[in-house]
Structure formats: structure tokens, C-alpha cells
């Protein structure tokens, strides 16, 4: 009989860590060609259409950046939380919280001088997402309630709060749909490239990548947050106020997801509605893992999934592959990346007995 | 409005709906309890339920056979759980992330297969769902007859499974083995229990439960497959596992509570209470969080939960 055991291996050189995500992406596309074949598609034509649709023209490429912006932010949100082992599965809900705040400022703060409207939306959106994330952080640190479950359940709570607002006080006058009035013109994120939707939020996402990189590598808080993730008790004995670190981590994590919500309201929809996010918060989990919890990795992974999700529309049209292939690719990518990370730390040893 | 609440029809309907709506959550909670008792948290639960709902529905749509749909849904759940076992048990990957991976993958795959089979018709296809089975004689009892004794076969089966899972876990040698692995896999290994195989079997059993729980929603509760058919019920089951302190009976009580809140909020909506209906939709989730808070201090998590078992990494 052949047995399998998993043993630790010596640390691999740094370049391997750069190759790993690329290899994982390649293997993922190889695996997901199976459902494409089953759907009766030609794999080369289908993937060709996918990349053509996402990258094939200047307009398509800019659209891919537009789609990547919220994914970068939710990816960072999850990565920053996971790094401290704060299991924030609630980026979707924190995005909603940010979107609600952005719409609130954008619709009702008409008394503000117009140059302050966007800064206010950003600050309120960040705080909305951040404060929403402090609920599970508080429950985890003070009452020992499992963070996975609370962050997940709170997604549904905020979704229904948003629904109640959109059927109640925030509903557009005369509308029977769950949508708010439009935000004022001064609240629109400016478009930075003519005849495209390349907007301010994309720059904000890139700034967020740098900011998280800076926090992770150059600040005491970044080290403390990582320390809490690696070994909570050691961090505690080392004199770190771990509860405070987790709370701050939650605010930053939720705040980033909140910014994704601000961007969707201020740049894309220009009003609040139930479908403000097609699951960006959940895709953020996949992105965080594929990016190996590193901010630059997250940015690249977000771009990759943006390619997949923009390109899948073309692939669906040209090759007749159902658009839900996106979810399959996301799931397979996550599992493949997990296995690849494992193989950098361990090797599989086959034994005969 | 009060007079409307205290009619026999209303109460009978409310109890019947509570029992109906708690069925998939009880099933999923039982499955998760078996799995977690062996030391594996399966966050693939939500996606596995979506997969079971889709597979069960499509099988019945194609064959007209409801029980075949249930069977295939169980099989689908088992297959996904075996995938979970490869990742989280044999490779020892993070149970959190593996499970979420399964959920994302399975939800995507379910929708993908559904679209592939039915295309995009304007009116979604429907099946003839299970009909409630009235238990002879007992169904004549006022209130109880119309609620407890006029339910779907799957609901009766689910009730039977509550004591059965309890007996399995607490009164049989196999159950003792499962619990030992969940508490201390090294001790179990020392006395010759195959840790990884047992965990895999528990995952498979749980997966079958999840698949059927999903299928209940498309084959009995409703007669079609909708994208948000599960709508977080898997996560509720995870919460009920904790609420029930990993005990099948207490977990089922929690699930019944959620079913009651769900049934009650639906009725409040139809009674025309003047509040946005989303307020009512929110209540079950809020109460679930409060319930978790109430038990958080005395929860006794299986000590081996979340820990992959590698013989050479003792301690």
C-alpha cells in the first residue's frame, strides 16, 4: 500500500514566491477548461474571447481597471484582517455600510461647499465600513464570539438595513423600486480619462495598496498586527494590547471595504440600490489568498479577477459559456493557490509499506 | 391585529411553517455537528447546500422522481465534502479558507450547471414538489394535527435524525471515536484510530446532510431553483452548531427558534404591519447573533477543531 505524508521543507528562494501565483493561475485555467469543454465551448476560442474582452482594446482595458478598483479594496480589507487572524468574512457588509454612508452624504449634505463633498463621502464611507467591522471585533475580543459567524451574519443584517432604508426614508420620491435619489453632481467621482469610466476611485485603490504596504512594513502597528496573527498569546506576553490591535485592524479592514462601497456609489451607480455589489466582498477573500495577503499581490490578483469577470461577459456572448463560470474560476483559483502555498512550505512524501 | 394572531388557523399555520422552515436548518446543523465533533469546521456548508438544491432540482426536473433528486443531492454533497477532506484533512490546509473555497466553487458550479441545463428562459422551470403527508388519525388533533402531523416526509425524517445522531455521537463506540478525534487526535491515533479516515467519513456524512438540506428547499419548500435559494441558511447552521454547544438536540432547538422567527416575520409582513419588510427579514439574523453572545462564555469548542492532524507535528 502506498501512503502519503506531508513533511516540512527548507525555505524556498524568494523568486519562487513570485512564480507561485502565476503557476496557480495557469493551473486554474487548465482545470476550468473542463467545464468550458462540457458546455460545448472551444477552450482556445473561449479563453481568447475572455482575454480579448478584458484587455483587447483601450476601452476594454480601462473597464477592467474600473472593475478592479472595488476588488483591490475588498481584497486588501480581507488580507489585512486575515494577516492578524481576524477572520473578516464581512467585507461585503462593510462595503454596504460604506455605500450607505456615501449615498447619505452625497444626497443630503447639500449644505457642504462642493469641494468638500467627495472628501466627506470618503471619510464617512471609511468610517461606516470600519465601525461596522468593529462589532464582530468587539464581540470576538470581549465576549469570545466566533468572528467568522458574526461577520457572515452581519452581512445579512446590513443588507436588510439597506433594504429598509431604500424602501423607507432613503427611497427616491415617486419610485416604487428600492433605490435612493441620485447623489448631487459634486459627489460624482471625477473621470480622469475622457470617454471612459476611469475614475478617481481607481487612484484611491492604488493609494490604499501603498498605504497598507507602508502600514505593514514601516509602522509599529503593522508589526503588532502581524504578531497578533502569528501568535496571539506570545503577542500578549510581549506586552501588546492585543484587543486594541484587533479593533484597529478591524477598523482599517472594514474601512477599506467601505471605500469600495463609496466608489460604486460615487463613480458607477450615482445612487444607492440593493445590487450595489455583485459579491465584491466575497471575491475579496479569493483575491487576498491569491495575493498571499501581500498588498502588491492583492493588487495583481484583483486585476486578474477583474480580467476574468469583464472577459467572461465577452466569453459568454461569443462562446456561449454561462457567465457563472466566474464563480467556478474563483473557487478553483482559491483552492489551487492554497495547495501551491502548502507545497512551498511542505513536500509530499510517498511511502511504500 | 391581536385578534388575528390568536385564531386557531393562525397558530396552526405558524407552527406548521416553523417546522417546515426549520427543517433544512436542523438537517444542516446536524451535519455540521457531526463534522465539527471530529475536528473539522466545514464552511463549505453554504455552497454545498446551493449545490444540493440545484442538483436535486435538476434531477427531479429531468426524471420527475423526487426521491431520486434527494439521493443525487446527497451524493453531490458527499463529493464536495470529499474535496474538502482532501484539502483540509489530508493536506491540512486552513479549514476556514478551504471551506470558503468550496462554498465559492460549489455556488458557482451550481449556477453554471443550472444555466447549462435550463438555459435562460423567461419563466424559470418548475417541478411538482413534495406534498405534506398527514399522519393517519393524529392529523385530526386540533392545532397539532395541522402542524406537527401534516408535514413533508423529509421533515419527519429530519426529526428522526435528531435522536439518531445524538445516540450515534454519545452512545456508540464509533461516536466515541469521532469525539475523541475531535478532542485529541493524537490520543486517538495512539489507540489505533485512523484519524484522517474518520474525519473524512464524518465530512462525507455531513455533506450528505447539507445536500439534502439544500434539496429540501427546491423540492419541498419551493418548486424552483433561484440563485439566492439558500440565502445564508448554511451560516445559520454554523451559528446553531455553536449555539447548541455541539449537541444535536440543542442545535435543533436553536434551528427551531430560527424557523419560528422566520415564519413569524413572514406573517407579520402579511398582516400589514406598517414597517419596511426588511426590518422583519433582519430579525432572525440579529437574534441569532444575540443567541451566540448568550452562550459564548460557556461554549466548549472541540479542542481539536481547526487543527490538521500531522503525526510528526505533535503538540
Coordinates of N, CA and C in Angstrom, one line a residue, chain B residues 132-314:
Chain B
X132 N -47.2 17.6 1.7 CA -47.2 17.2 3.1 C -48.0 15.9 3.2
X133 N -47.5 15.1 4.1 CA -48.1 13.8 4.4 C -48.8 13.9 5.8
X134 N -50.1 13.6 5.8 CA -50.9 13.7 7.0 C -50.7 12.3 7.7
X135 N -50.3 12.3 9.0 CA -50.2 11.0 9.7 C -51.6 10.6 10.1
X136 N -52.0 9.3 9.7 CA -53.4 8.8 10.0 C -53.8 9.1 11.4
X137 N -55.0 9.4 11.7 CA -55.6 9.7 13.0 C -55.0 10.9 13.7
X138 N -53.7 10.9 13.8 CA -53.0 12.0 14.6 C -53.3 13.4 13.9
X139 N -53.5 13.4 12.6 CA -53.7 14.7 11.9 C -55.0 15.3 12.3
X140 N -55.9 14.6 13.0 CA -57.2 15.1 13.3 C -57.1 16.0 14.6
X141 N -56.1 15.8 15.4 CA -55.9 16.6 16.6 C -56.0 18.1 16.2
X142 N -56.8 18.9 17.0 CA -56.8 20.3 16.7 C -55.4 20.9 16.8
X143 N -55.1 21.9 16.0 CA -53.8 22.6 16.0 C -52.6 21.7 15.7
X144 N -52.4 20.7 16.6 CA -51.2 19.8 16.4 C -51.3 19.0 15.2
X145 N -52.5 18.6 14.8 CA -52.7 17.8 13.6 C -52.3 18.5 12.4
X146 N -52.8 19.7 12.3 CA -52.5 20.5 11.1 C -51.1 21.0 11.0
X147 N -50.4 21.0 12.2 CA -49.0 21.5 12.2 C -48.0 20.3 12.3
X148 N -48.0 19.7 13.4 CA -47.0 18.6 13.6 C -47.2 17.4 12.7
X149 N -48.4 17.0 12.5 CA -48.7 15.8 11.8 C -49.1 15.9 10.4
X150 N -48.9 17.1 9.8 CA -49.1 17.3 8.4 C -47.9 17.9 7.8
X151 N -46.8 17.2 7.7 CA -45.5 17.7 7.2 C -44.9 16.9 6.1
X152 N -43.9 17.4 5.5 CA -43.2 16.6 4.4 C -42.5 15.4 5.0
X153 N -42.4 14.4 4.2 CA -41.6 13.2 4.7 C -40.2 13.6 5.1
X154 N -39.6 14.5 4.4 CA -38.2 14.9 4.7 C -38.2 15.5 6.1
X155 N -39.3 16.2 6.5 CA -39.3 16.8 7.8 C -39.4 15.7 8.9
X156 N -40.2 14.7 8.7 CA -40.3 13.6 9.6 C -39.0 12.9 9.8
X157 N -38.3 12.7 8.6 CA -37.0 12.0 8.6 C -36.0 12.8 9.4
X158 N -36.1 14.2 9.2 CA -35.2 15.1 9.9 C -35.4 14.9 11.5
X159 N -36.6 14.9 11.9 CA -36.9 14.7 13.3 C -36.3 13.4 13.9
X160 N -36.4 12.4 13.0 CA -35.9 11.1 13.5 C -34.4 11.1 13.6
X161 N -33.8 12.0 12.7 CA -32.3 12.0 12.7 C -31.8 12.7 14.0
X162 N -32.6 13.6 14.6 CA -32.0 14.3 15.8 C -31.6 13.3 16.9
X163 N -32.5 12.4 17.4 CA -32.1 11.4 18.4 C -31.1 10.4 17.8
X164 N -31.2 10.1 16.5 CA -30.3 9.1 15.9 C -28.8 9.7 16.0
X165 N -28.7 10.9 15.6 CA -27.3 11.5 15.6 C -26.8 11.6 17.0
X166 N -27.7 11.9 17.9 CA -27.4 12.0 19.3 C -26.9 10.7 19.8
X167 N -27.6 9.6 19.6 CA -27.3 8.3 20.0 C -25.9 7.9 19.4
X168 N -25.8 8.2 18.1 CA -24.5 7.8 17.4 C -23.4 8.5 18.1
X169 N -23.5 9.8 18.4 CA -22.3 10.5 19.0 C -22.0 10.1 20.4
X170 N -23.1 9.9 21.2 CA -22.9 9.7 22.6 C -23.0 8.3 23.2
X171 N -23.6 7.4 22.4 CA -23.9 6.1 22.9 C -23.2 4.9 22.1
X172 N -22.5 5.3 21.0 CA -21.8 4.2 20.3 C -20.3 4.3 20.3
X173 N -19.7 3.2 20.1 CA -18.2 3.2 20.0 C -17.7 4.1 18.9
X174 N -18.3 4.0 17.8 CA -17.9 4.9 16.6 C -18.0 6.3 17.0
X175 N -19.1 6.7 17.7 CA -19.3 8.1 18.1 C -18.3 8.5 19.1
X176 N -17.9 7.6 20.0 CA -16.8 7.9 20.9 C -15.5 8.2 20.2
X177 N -15.3 7.4 19.2 CA -14.1 7.6 18.4 C -14.1 9.0 17.7
X178 N -15.2 9.3 17.2 CA -15.4 10.6 16.5 C -15.1 11.8 17.5
X179 N -15.7 11.7 18.7 CA -15.5 12.7 19.7 C -14.1 12.8 20.2
X180 N -13.4 11.6 20.3 CA -12.0 11.6 20.8 C -11.1 12.3 19.8
X181 N -11.4 12.0 18.5 CA -10.6 12.6 17.4 C -10.8 14.1 17.5
X182 N -12.0 14.6 17.7 CA -12.2 16.0 17.8 C -11.6 16.7 19.0
X183 N -11.4 15.9 20.1 CA -10.8 16.4 21.3 C -9.3 16.3 21.2
X184 N -8.8 15.1 20.9 CA -7.4 14.9 21.0 C -7.0 13.8 19.9
X185 N -6.7 14.3 18.7 CA -6.4 13.3 17.6 C -5.2 12.5 17.9
X186 N -4.2 13.0 18.7 CA -3.0 12.3 19.0 C -3.3 11.1 19.9
X187 N -4.2 11.3 20.9 CA -4.6 10.2 21.7 C -5.3 9.1 20.9
X188 N -6.2 9.6 20.0 CA -7.0 8.7 19.2 C -6.0 7.8 18.3
X189 N -5.0 8.5 17.8 CA -4.1 7.8 16.9 C -3.3 6.7 17.7
X190 N -3.0 7.1 18.9 CA -2.2 6.2 19.7 C -3.0 4.9 20.0
X191 N -4.3 5.0 20.1 CA -5.0 3.7 20.4 C -5.5 3.1 19.0
X192 N -5.0 3.6 17.9 CA -5.2 2.9 16.7 C -6.4 3.3 15.9
X193 N -6.9 4.5 16.1 CA -8.0 5.1 15.3 C -7.4 5.8 14.1
X194 N -7.9 5.5 12.9 CA -7.4 6.2 11.8 C -8.0 7.6 11.7
X195 N -7.3 8.6 12.2 CA -7.8 10.0 12.3 C -8.3 10.6 11.0
X196 N -7.5 10.6 10.0 CA -7.9 11.2 8.8 C -9.1 10.5 8.1
X197 N -9.1 9.2 8.1 CA -10.2 8.5 7.5 C -11.5 8.8 8.2
X198 N -11.4 8.8 9.6 CA -12.6 9.0 10.3 C -13.2 10.4 10.1
X199 N -12.2 11.4 10.0 CA -12.6 12.8 9.7 C -13.3 12.8 8.3
X200 N -12.7 12.1 7.4 CA -13.3 12.1 6.0 C -14.7 11.5 6.0
X201 N -14.9 10.4 6.8 CA -16.2 9.9 6.8 C -17.2 10.8 7.4
X202 N -16.8 11.5 8.5 CA -17.7 12.5 9.1 C -18.0 13.6 8.2
X203 N -17.0 14.1 7.4 CA -17.2 15.1 6.4 C -18.3 14.6 5.4
X204 N -18.1 13.4 5.0 CA -19.0 12.8 3.9 C -20.4 12.8 4.4
X205 N -20.6 12.3 5.7 CA -21.9 12.3 6.3 C -22.5 13.7 6.3
X206 N -21.7 14.6 6.8 CA -22.2 16.0 6.9 C -22.6 16.5 5.5
X207 N -21.8 16.2 4.5 CA -22.0 16.7 3.2 C -23.3 16.2 2.6
X208 N -23.6 14.9 2.9 CA -24.9 14.3 2.5 C -26.1 15.1 3.2
X209 N -25.9 15.4 4.4 CA -27.0 16.2 5.2 C -27.1 17.6 4.5
X210 N -26.0 18.2 4.2 CA -26.1 19.6 3.6 C -26.8 19.5 2.2
X211 N -26.4 18.5 1.4 CA -27.0 18.3 0.1 C -28.5 18.2 0.2
X212 N -29.0 17.3 1.1 CA -30.4 17.1 1.2 C -31.1 18.3 1.8
X213 N -30.4 19.0 2.7 CA -31.0 20.3 3.3 C -31.2 21.3 2.2
X214 N -30.3 21.3 1.2 CA -30.5 22.2 0.1 C -31.6 21.8 -0.8
X215 N -31.7 20.5 -1.0 CA -32.7 19.9 -1.9 C -34.1 20.1 -1.3
X216 N -34.2 20.1 0.0 CA -35.5 20.3 0.7 C -36.1 21.7 0.2
X217 N -35.2 22.7 0.0 CA -35.7 24.0 -0.4 C -36.2 24.1 -1.8
X218 N -35.6 23.2 -2.7 CA -36.1 23.3 -4.1 C -37.1 22.2 -4.4
X219 N -37.2 21.2 -3.6 CA -38.1 20.1 -3.9 C -39.4 20.1 -3.0
X220 N -39.3 20.8 -1.8 CA -40.5 20.7 -0.9 C -40.9 22.2 -0.6
X221 N -40.0 23.0 0.0 CA -40.4 24.3 0.4 C -40.8 25.2 -0.8
X222 N -40.0 25.1 -1.9 CA -40.4 25.7 -3.2 C -40.4 24.7 -4.3
X223 N -40.7 25.1 -5.5 CA -40.7 24.2 -6.6 C -39.8 24.6 -7.7
X224 N -38.9 25.6 -7.4 CA -37.9 26.0 -8.4 C -36.6 26.4 -7.8
X225 N -35.6 26.5 -8.7 CA -34.2 26.9 -8.2 C -34.0 28.3 -8.4
X226 N -33.7 29.1 -7.4 CA -33.4 30.5 -7.5 C -32.0 30.7 -7.0
X227 N -31.3 31.7 -7.5 CA -29.9 32.0 -7.2 C -29.7 32.1 -5.7
X228 N -30.6 32.8 -5.0 CA -30.4 33.0 -3.6 C -31.2 32.1 -2.7
X229 N -31.4 30.9 -3.3 CA -32.3 29.9 -2.6 C -31.9 29.6 -1.2
X230 N -30.6 29.5 -0.9 CA -30.1 29.2 0.4 C -30.1 30.4 1.3
X231 N -29.7 31.5 0.8 CA -29.8 32.8 1.5 C -29.2 32.8 2.9
X232 N -28.0 32.2 3.1 CA -27.4 32.3 4.4 C -27.8 31.2 5.4
X233 N -28.7 30.3 4.9 CA -29.1 29.2 5.9 C -27.9 28.4 6.4
X234 N -26.9 28.2 5.5 CA -25.7 27.4 5.9 C -25.0 28.1 7.0
X235 N -24.9 29.4 7.0 CA -24.2 30.2 8.0 C -25.0 30.1 9.3
X236 N -26.3 30.1 9.2 CA -27.2 30.0 10.3 C -26.9 28.6 11.0
X237 N -26.7 27.6 10.2 CA -26.5 26.3 10.8 C -25.1 26.3 11.5
X238 N -24.2 27.0 11.0 CA -22.9 27.1 11.7 C -23.1 27.8 13.1
X239 N -23.9 28.8 13.0 CA -24.2 29.5 14.3 C -25.0 28.6 15.3
X240 N -25.9 27.8 14.7 CA -26.7 26.9 15.6 C -25.8 25.8 16.2
X241 N -24.8 25.4 15.4 CA -23.9 24.4 16.0 C -23.2 24.9 17.2
X242 N -22.8 26.2 17.2 CA -22.2 26.8 18.3 C -23.2 27.0 19.4
X243 N -24.3 27.5 19.0 CA -25.4 27.8 20.0 C -25.8 26.5 20.7
X244 N -25.9 25.4 20.0 CA -26.3 24.1 20.6 C -25.1 23.4 21.3
X245 N -24.0 24.1 21.4 CA -22.8 23.6 22.1 C -22.5 22.2 21.5
X246 N -22.5 22.0 20.2 CA -22.2 20.8 19.5 C -23.0 19.6 20.0
X247 N -24.2 19.9 20.4 CA -25.1 18.9 20.8 C -26.4 18.9 19.9
X248 N -26.7 17.7 19.3 CA -27.7 17.7 18.3 C -29.1 18.2 18.8
X249 N -29.5 17.8 20.0 CA -30.8 18.3 20.5 C -30.8 19.8 20.6
X250 N -29.8 20.3 21.3 CA -29.7 21.8 21.5 C -29.6 22.5 20.2
X251 N -28.8 21.9 19.2 CA -28.7 22.6 17.9 C -30.0 22.6 17.2
X252 N -30.8 21.5 17.3 CA -32.1 21.5 16.7 C -33.1 22.5 17.3
X253 N -32.9 22.7 18.7 CA -33.7 23.7 19.3 C -33.4 25.1 18.8
X254 N -32.1 25.4 18.6 CA -31.7 26.6 18.0 C -32.3 26.8 16.6
X255 N -32.3 25.7 15.8 CA -32.8 25.8 14.4 C -34.3 26.0 14.4
X256 N -35.0 25.4 15.4 CA -36.4 25.6 15.5 C -36.7 27.1 15.8
X257 N -35.9 27.7 16.7 CA -36.0 29.1 17.1 C -35.9 29.9 15.8
X258 N -34.9 29.6 15.0 CA -34.7 30.4 13.8 C -35.9 30.2 12.9
X259 N -36.4 29.0 12.7 CA -37.5 28.7 11.9 C -38.7 29.5 12.3
X260 N -38.9 29.5 13.7 CA -40.1 30.3 14.2 C -40.0 31.7 13.9
X261 N -38.8 32.3 14.1 CA -38.6 33.8 13.8 C -38.9 34.0 12.3
X262 N -38.4 33.1 11.5 CA -38.6 33.3 10.0 C -40.0 33.2 9.6
X263 N -40.7 32.2 10.2 CA -42.2 32.1 9.9 C -43.0 33.2 10.5
X264 N -42.6 33.7 11.7 CA -43.3 34.8 12.3 C -43.1 36.1 11.5
X265 N -41.9 36.4 11.1 CA -41.7 37.6 10.4 C -42.5 37.6 9.1
X266 N -42.6 36.5 8.4 CA -43.3 36.4 7.2 C -44.8 36.8 7.4
X267 N -45.3 36.2 8.6 CA -46.7 36.5 8.9 C -47.0 38.0 9.3
X268 N -46.0 38.5 10.0 CA -46.1 39.9 10.4 C -46.1 40.8 9.1
X269 N -45.4 40.4 8.1 CA -45.4 41.1 6.8 C -46.8 41.1 6.2
X270 N -47.4 39.9 6.2 CA -48.7 39.7 5.5 C -49.8 40.4 6.3
X271 N -49.6 40.5 7.7 CA -50.6 41.1 8.5 C -50.7 42.6 8.2
X272 N -49.7 43.1 7.4 CA -49.7 44.5 7.1 C -49.2 45.4 8.2
X273 N -48.3 45.0 9.0 CA -47.6 45.9 10.0 C -46.9 46.9 9.2
X274 N -47.0 48.2 9.6 CA -46.5 49.3 8.8 C -45.1 49.6 9.0
X275 N -44.2 48.6 8.6 CA -42.8 48.8 8.7 C -42.2 48.2 7.4
X276 N -41.0 48.7 6.9 CA -40.4 48.1 5.8 C -40.2 46.6 6.1
X277 N -40.5 45.7 5.1 CA -40.4 44.3 5.4 C -39.0 43.8 5.7
X278 N -38.0 44.6 5.3 CA -36.6 44.3 5.5 C -36.3 44.3 7.0
X279 N -37.0 45.1 7.8 CA -36.9 45.1 9.3 C -37.2 43.7 9.8
X280 N -38.2 43.1 9.3 CA -38.6 41.7 9.7 C -37.6 40.7 9.2
X281 N -37.1 40.9 8.0 CA -36.1 39.9 7.5 C -34.9 39.9 8.3
X282 N -34.5 41.0 8.9 CA -33.3 41.2 9.7 C -33.4 40.5 11.0
X283 N -34.6 40.4 11.6 CA -34.7 39.9 13.0 C -34.1 38.6 13.2
X284 N -34.4 37.5 12.4 CA -33.8 36.2 12.7 C -32.3 36.3 12.8
X285 N -31.6 37.1 11.9 CA -30.2 37.1 11.9 C -29.7 37.8 13.2
X286 N -30.4 38.9 13.6 CA -30.0 39.6 14.8 C -30.1 38.7 16.0
X287 N -31.3 38.0 16.1 CA -31.5 37.2 17.3 C -30.5 36.1 17.3
X288 N -30.1 35.6 16.1 CA -29.0 34.5 16.1 C -27.7 35.0 16.7
X289 N -27.4 36.3 16.3 CA -26.2 36.8 16.9 C -26.3 37.0 18.4
X290 N -27.5 37.5 18.9 CA -27.7 37.6 20.3 C -27.6 36.2 21.0
X291 N -28.2 35.2 20.3 CA -28.1 33.8 20.9 C -26.7 33.4 21.0
X292 N -25.8 33.7 20.0 CA -24.4 33.3 20.1 C -23.7 34.0 21.3
X293 N -24.1 35.3 21.4 CA -23.5 36.1 22.6 C -23.9 35.4 23.9
X294 N -25.1 35.0 24.0 CA -25.6 34.5 25.2 C -24.9 33.2 25.7
X295 N -24.4 32.4 24.7 CA -23.8 31.1 25.0 C -22.2 31.2 25.0
X296 N -21.7 32.4 24.5 CA -20.3 32.4 24.2 C -19.4 32.1 25.3
X297 N -19.8 32.4 26.5 CA -18.9 32.2 27.7 C -18.9 30.7 28.1
X298 N -19.9 30.0 27.8 CA -19.9 28.6 28.3 C -19.7 27.6 27.1
X299 N -19.4 28.1 25.9 CA -19.2 27.2 24.8 C -18.0 26.3 25.0
X300 N -18.1 25.0 24.8 CA -17.0 24.1 24.9 C -16.6 23.6 23.5
X301 N -15.8 24.4 22.8 CA -15.4 24.0 21.5 C -14.6 22.7 21.5
X302 N -14.9 21.8 20.6 CA -14.0 20.6 20.5 C -12.5 21.0 20.4
X303 N -11.7 20.5 21.2 CA -10.3 21.0 21.3 C -9.5 20.8 20.1
X304 N -9.9 19.8 19.3 CA -9.1 19.6 18.1 C -9.6 20.3 16.9
X305 N -10.7 21.1 17.0 CA -11.3 21.8 15.9 C -10.2 22.8 15.3
X306 N -10.2 22.8 13.9 CA -9.4 23.7 13.2 C -7.9 23.2 13.1
X307 N -7.6 22.1 13.8 CA -6.2 21.6 13.8 C -6.1 20.5 12.8
X308 N -5.3 20.6 11.8 CA -5.0 19.5 10.9 C -4.2 18.5 11.7
X309 N -4.3 17.2 11.4 CA -3.6 16.2 12.1 C -2.4 15.8 11.3
X310 N -1.2 16.1 11.9 CA 0.0 15.5 11.3 C 0.8 14.9 12.4
X311 N 1.0 13.5 12.2 CA 1.5 12.7 13.3 C 2.8 13.3 13.8
X312 N 3.7 13.8 12.8 CA 5.0 14.2 13.2 C 5.0 15.6 13.9
X313 N 3.9 16.3 13.9 CA 3.9 17.6 14.5 C 3.1 17.6 15.8
X314 N 3.5 16.7 16.6 CA 2.7 16.5 17.9 C 2.8 17.8 18.7

